[in-house]
Amino acid sequence: MKKSILVVEDELVTQELIKHALINAGFDVKITSKGKEAIQIAENEHPNLILLDGMLDDIDGTEVCQALKKHISTSSIPIFMLSVRSDENHQLTGLELGADDYITKPFNPKILVAKINAAFRRAHLDHTDFSSDDVITHKGLVMNLADFSAKLDGTLLNLTPVEYKLLFFLCKHPGRVYSREAILEKIRGEDVIITERTVDVHILSIRRKVGEFASNIMTVRGIGYKVAEE
């Protein structure tokens, strides 16, 4: 069965460019230029991935991203933000809200398709390589890869897929320090081009969500991060 991709883009030329590239790559494509309509389509049709323009006519793309990640039926759909804005702060905002990648316009359609295929490959590995034995318990935190659940002292945590993978990876190796580059390779794959600063944003977001457990997620100056040992 073909993978479905929802394209949320208000520039006609860019719409056609993306549509042509995705159809040629074998994807089913649906296009809308409105953010509010995109939310409705995502909730009703559950596409496999969403390409989301950061600046739409009706509402800002970051608002759409935030709404989709907050809704339980759409929170797990990968979102690639597209934007003419290349400043790091805007990119970090999108990633912090739950976007899985950020692509700056103009972009090479072949690179876009390669990124999408890489995302689907990682998702496939996530669901085939994890078993019910992949459970981590660490200082009140319980993470189970079989159902991608995370609970802290019995309370369910609302982590994005990237945040989940990052926290699981660090907790699986408590006391060991990992550089930002090493973390990126483990949780995103070497074929995805993002800045190392992205890790800092995800760590900050995780710390905000895990309460007192945040003290166990330690910054090692000049190197990277680790989770404290028991």
Tab-separated table of C-alpha atoms in Angstrom:
chain	number	residue	atom	x	y	z
A	1	MET	CA	0.000	0.000	0.000
A	2	LYS	CA	1.246	3.466	-0.881
A	3	LYS	CA	2.262	5.840	1.911
A	4	SER	CA	0.073	8.950	2.107
A	5	ILE	CA	1.506	12.430	2.531
A	6	LEU	CA	-0.425	15.578	3.341
A	7	VAL	CA	1.150	18.709	1.873
A	8	VAL	CA	0.164	21.967	3.564
A	9	GLU	CA	1.497	24.710	1.309
A	10	ASP	CA	-0.004	27.959	0.006
A	11	GLU	CA	2.457	28.689	-2.815
A	12	LEU	CA	1.159	27.144	-6.050
A	13	VAL	CA	4.611	26.716	-7.608
A	14	THR	CA	5.914	24.937	-4.521
A	15	GLN	CA	2.759	22.830	-4.369
A	16	GLU	CA	3.313	21.558	-7.899
A	17	LEU	CA	7.029	20.976	-7.305
A	18	ILE	CA	6.357	18.849	-4.222
A	19	LYS	CA	3.374	17.056	-5.769
A	20	HIS	CA	5.343	16.071	-8.865
A	21	ALA	CA	8.307	14.787	-6.815
A	22	LEU	CA	6.173	12.783	-4.382
A	23	ILE	CA	3.922	11.190	-6.997
A	24	ASN	CA	6.980	10.157	-9.023
A	25	ALA	CA	8.390	8.607	-5.845
A	26	GLY	CA	5.255	6.495	-5.437
A	27	PHE	CA	3.382	8.362	-2.694
A	28	ASP	CA	-0.292	9.259	-2.451
A	29	VAL	CA	-0.490	13.027	-2.122
A	30	LYS	CA	-3.156	15.351	-0.758
A	31	ILE	CA	-2.699	19.113	-0.818
A	32	THR	CA	-4.283	21.976	1.085
A	33	SER	CA	-3.276	25.609	1.428
A	34	LYS	CA	-5.096	26.154	4.733
A	35	GLY	CA	-3.822	25.272	8.173
A	36	LYS	CA	-7.253	24.741	9.726
A	37	GLU	CA	-8.264	22.415	6.916
A	38	ALA	CA	-4.980	20.527	7.344
A	39	ILE	CA	-5.835	19.801	10.976
A	40	GLN	CA	-9.240	18.408	9.962
A	41	ILE	CA	-7.738	16.265	7.191
A	42	ALA	CA	-5.078	14.891	9.527
A	43	GLU	CA	-7.655	13.994	12.181
A	44	ASN	CA	-9.968	12.315	9.659
A	45	GLU	CA	-7.532	10.624	7.269
A	46	HIS	CA	-4.363	10.087	9.352
A	47	PRO	CA	-1.696	10.546	6.661
A	48	ASN	CA	1.645	8.799	7.124
A	49	LEU	CA	3.539	12.100	7.052
A	50	ILE	CA	2.813	15.836	6.820
A	51	LEU	CA	4.818	18.477	4.966
A	52	LEU	CA	3.873	21.744	6.640
A	53	ASP	CA	4.682	25.252	5.440
A	54	GLY	CA	5.710	27.477	8.325
A	55	MET	CA	3.884	30.566	7.047
A	56	LEU	CA	0.303	30.006	5.870
A	57	ASP	CA	-2.417	32.505	4.988
A	58	ASP	CA	-4.920	31.598	7.695
A	59	ILE	CA	-2.823	30.480	10.675
A	60	ASP	CA	0.890	30.094	11.322
A	61	GLY	CA	2.384	26.701	10.550
A	62	THR	CA	3.799	26.425	14.066
A	63	GLU	CA	0.237	26.661	15.426
A	64	VAL	CA	-0.818	23.824	13.142
A	65	CYS	CA	2.140	21.741	14.295
A	66	GLN	CA	1.344	22.395	17.940
A	67	ALA	CA	-2.324	21.494	17.468
A	68	LEU	CA	-1.482	18.240	15.689
A	69	LYS	CA	1.055	17.175	18.308
A	70	LYS	CA	-1.368	17.886	21.147
A	71	HIS	CA	-4.213	15.822	19.651
A	72	ILE	CA	-3.928	12.147	20.567
A	73	SER	CA	-5.055	10.916	17.131
A	74	THR	CA	-2.421	12.950	15.233
A	75	SER	CA	0.447	13.294	17.714
A	76	SER	CA	2.445	10.412	16.225
A	77	ILE	CA	2.296	11.635	12.604
A	78	PRO	CA	5.765	12.816	11.496
A	79	ILE	CA	5.831	16.501	10.513
A	80	PHE	CA	8.419	18.156	8.290
A	81	MET	CA	8.329	21.938	8.543
A	82	LEU	CA	9.023	23.892	5.335
A	83	SER	CA	9.975	27.563	5.533
A	84	VAL	CA	11.847	30.355	3.790
A	85	ARG	CA	13.086	31.417	7.221
A	86	SER	CA	16.540	30.026	7.855
A	87	ASP	CA	17.213	31.644	11.230
A	88	GLU	CA	18.037	29.119	13.927
A	89	ASN	CA	15.507	30.435	16.459
A	90	HIS	CA	12.595	29.780	14.102
A	91	GLN	CA	13.898	26.302	13.330
A	92	LEU	CA	14.270	25.517	17.027
A	93	THR	CA	10.738	26.726	17.722
A	94	GLY	CA	9.330	24.304	15.171
A	95	LEU	CA	11.385	21.411	16.507
A	96	GLU	CA	10.472	22.194	20.098
A	97	LEU	CA	6.784	22.095	19.166
A	98	GLY	CA	7.242	18.556	17.900
A	99	ALA	CA	8.288	18.840	14.241
A	100	ASP	CA	10.492	15.930	13.186
A	101	ASP	CA	12.574	17.914	10.721
A	102	TYR	CA	12.932	21.447	9.345
A	103	ILE	CA	13.642	22.071	5.674
A	104	THR	CA	14.586	25.512	4.397
A	105	LYS	CA	13.245	26.774	1.073
A	106	PRO	CA	14.315	26.585	-1.654
A	107	PHE	CA	15.104	22.882	-1.449
A	108	ASN	CA	16.054	20.090	-3.816
A	109	PRO	CA	12.997	17.830	-4.387
A	110	LYS	CA	15.279	14.783	-4.526
A	111	ILE	CA	16.672	15.614	-1.084
A	112	LEU	CA	13.132	16.067	0.229
A	113	VAL	CA	12.084	12.628	-1.056
A	114	ALA	CA	15.259	11.087	0.403
A	115	LYS	CA	14.475	12.570	3.818
A	116	ILE	CA	10.915	11.258	3.674
A	117	ASN	CA	12.060	7.765	2.706
A	118	ALA	CA	14.619	7.827	5.528
A	119	ALA	CA	11.899	8.781	8.013
A	120	PHE	CA	9.730	5.861	6.893
A	121	ARG	CA	12.676	3.456	7.129
A	122	ARG	CA	13.351	4.536	10.717
A	123	ALA	CA	9.684	4.194	11.584
A	124	HIS	CA	9.679	0.665	10.178
A	125	LEU	CA	12.721	-0.270	12.255
A	126	ASP	CA	11.134	1.281	15.339
A	127	HIS	CA	8.130	-1.036	15.033
A	128	THR	CA	9.907	-4.234	13.964
A	129	ASP	CA	13.023	-4.232	16.125
A	130	PHE	CA	11.407	-3.412	19.488
A	131	SER	CA	10.019	-6.165	21.659
A	132	SER	CA	8.150	-6.315	24.946
A	133	ASP	CA	11.508	-6.984	26.624
A	134	ASP	CA	12.669	-3.454	25.771
A	135	VAL	CA	11.684	-1.963	29.112
A	136	ILE	CA	13.782	0.477	31.110
A	137	THR	CA	13.184	1.317	34.758
A	138	HIS	CA	15.256	4.154	36.167
A	139	LYS	CA	14.537	6.169	39.330
A	140	GLY	CA	10.758	5.997	38.991
A	141	LEU	CA	10.795	6.292	35.199
A	142	VAL	CA	9.430	3.304	33.262
A	143	MET	CA	9.746	3.260	29.462
A	144	ASN	CA	8.354	0.413	27.372
A	145	LEU	CA	9.281	0.361	23.693
A	146	ALA	CA	6.619	-2.228	22.919
A	147	ASP	CA	3.934	0.455	23.157
A	148	PHE	CA	6.151	3.575	23.254
A	149	SER	CA	4.860	4.436	26.720
A	150	ALA	CA	6.727	6.426	29.343
A	151	LYS	CA	5.569	6.785	32.937
A	152	LEU	CA	7.139	8.652	35.822
A	153	ASP	CA	5.950	7.482	39.247
A	154	GLY	CA	2.897	6.045	37.500
A	155	THR	CA	2.027	9.215	35.583
A	156	LEU	CA	2.032	9.000	31.782
A	157	LEU	CA	4.446	11.411	30.095
A	158	ASN	CA	3.544	13.234	26.886
A	159	LEU	CA	6.771	12.929	24.898
A	160	THR	CA	7.224	13.445	21.167
A	161	PRO	CA	8.714	10.483	19.241
A	162	VAL	CA	12.131	12.164	19.097
A	163	GLU	CA	12.045	13.075	22.802
A	164	TYR	CA	11.068	9.494	23.632
A	165	LYS	CA	13.952	8.007	21.657
A	166	LEU	CA	16.429	10.472	23.136
A	167	LEU	CA	15.396	9.826	26.740
A	168	PHE	CA	15.247	6.059	26.216
A	169	PHE	CA	18.711	6.038	24.670
A	170	LEU	CA	20.292	7.983	27.532
A	171	CYS	CA	18.477	5.981	30.218
A	172	LYS	CA	19.559	2.732	28.602
A	173	HIS	CA	23.172	3.761	29.224
A	174	PRO	CA	23.135	5.605	32.574
A	175	GLY	CA	26.390	7.276	33.552
A	176	ARG	CA	27.751	7.252	30.012
A	177	VAL	CA	28.349	10.609	28.323
A	178	TYR	CA	27.295	11.058	24.701
A	179	SER	CA	28.149	13.929	22.407
A	180	ARG	CA	25.369	15.729	20.573
A	181	GLU	CA	26.598	14.235	17.313
A	182	ALA	CA	26.468	10.703	18.741
A	183	ILE	CA	22.953	11.284	20.057
A	184	LEU	CA	21.774	12.564	16.676
A	185	GLU	CA	23.140	9.504	14.905
A	186	LYS	CA	21.336	7.201	17.331
A	187	ILE	CA	17.914	8.853	17.413
A	188	ARG	CA	17.569	10.427	13.975
A	189	GLY	CA	19.827	8.481	11.632
A	190	GLU	CA	22.952	9.662	9.869
A	191	ASP	CA	21.035	10.536	6.689
A	192	VAL	CA	19.035	13.362	8.297
A	193	ILE	CA	20.705	16.760	8.195
A	194	ILE	CA	19.935	18.790	11.322
A	195	THR	CA	22.049	20.900	13.653
A	196	GLU	CA	23.511	19.613	16.900
A	197	ARG	CA	21.715	22.489	18.618
A	198	THR	CA	18.509	20.529	18.004
A	199	VAL	CA	19.539	18.108	20.756
A	200	ASP	CA	19.671	21.006	23.237
A	201	VAL	CA	16.088	21.952	22.362
A	202	HIS	CA	14.813	18.410	22.842
A	203	ILE	CA	16.681	18.056	26.140
A	204	LEU	CA	15.156	21.332	27.355
A	205	SER	CA	11.685	20.144	26.374
A	206	ILE	CA	12.174	16.782	28.109
A	207	ARG	CA	13.351	18.469	31.302
A	208	ARG	CA	10.223	20.585	31.352
A	209	LYS	CA	8.042	17.488	31.090
A	210	VAL	CA	9.684	15.184	33.647
A	211	GLY	CA	9.591	17.338	36.769
A	212	GLU	CA	12.152	16.414	39.447
A	213	PHE	CA	13.578	13.663	37.249
A	214	ALA	CA	15.118	16.480	35.193
A	215	SER	CA	17.996	16.649	37.686
A	216	ASN	CA	19.105	13.214	36.414
A	217	ILE	CA	19.542	14.528	32.856
A	218	MET	CA	22.952	16.081	33.165
A	219	THR	CA	24.861	18.426	30.867
A	220	VAL	CA	28.549	17.626	30.575
A	221	ARG	CA	30.154	20.900	29.553
A	222	GLY	CA	31.990	20.774	26.268
A	223	ILE	CA	30.897	17.208	25.533
A	224	GLY	CA	27.165	16.477	25.645
A	225	TYR	CA	24.685	14.768	27.959
A	226	LYS	CA	24.223	11.798	30.253
A	227	VAL	CA	21.638	10.381	32.623
A	228	ALA	CA	22.810	9.908	36.200
A	229	GLU	CA	23.356	6.359	37.419
A	230	GLU	CA	21.124	4.774	40.059
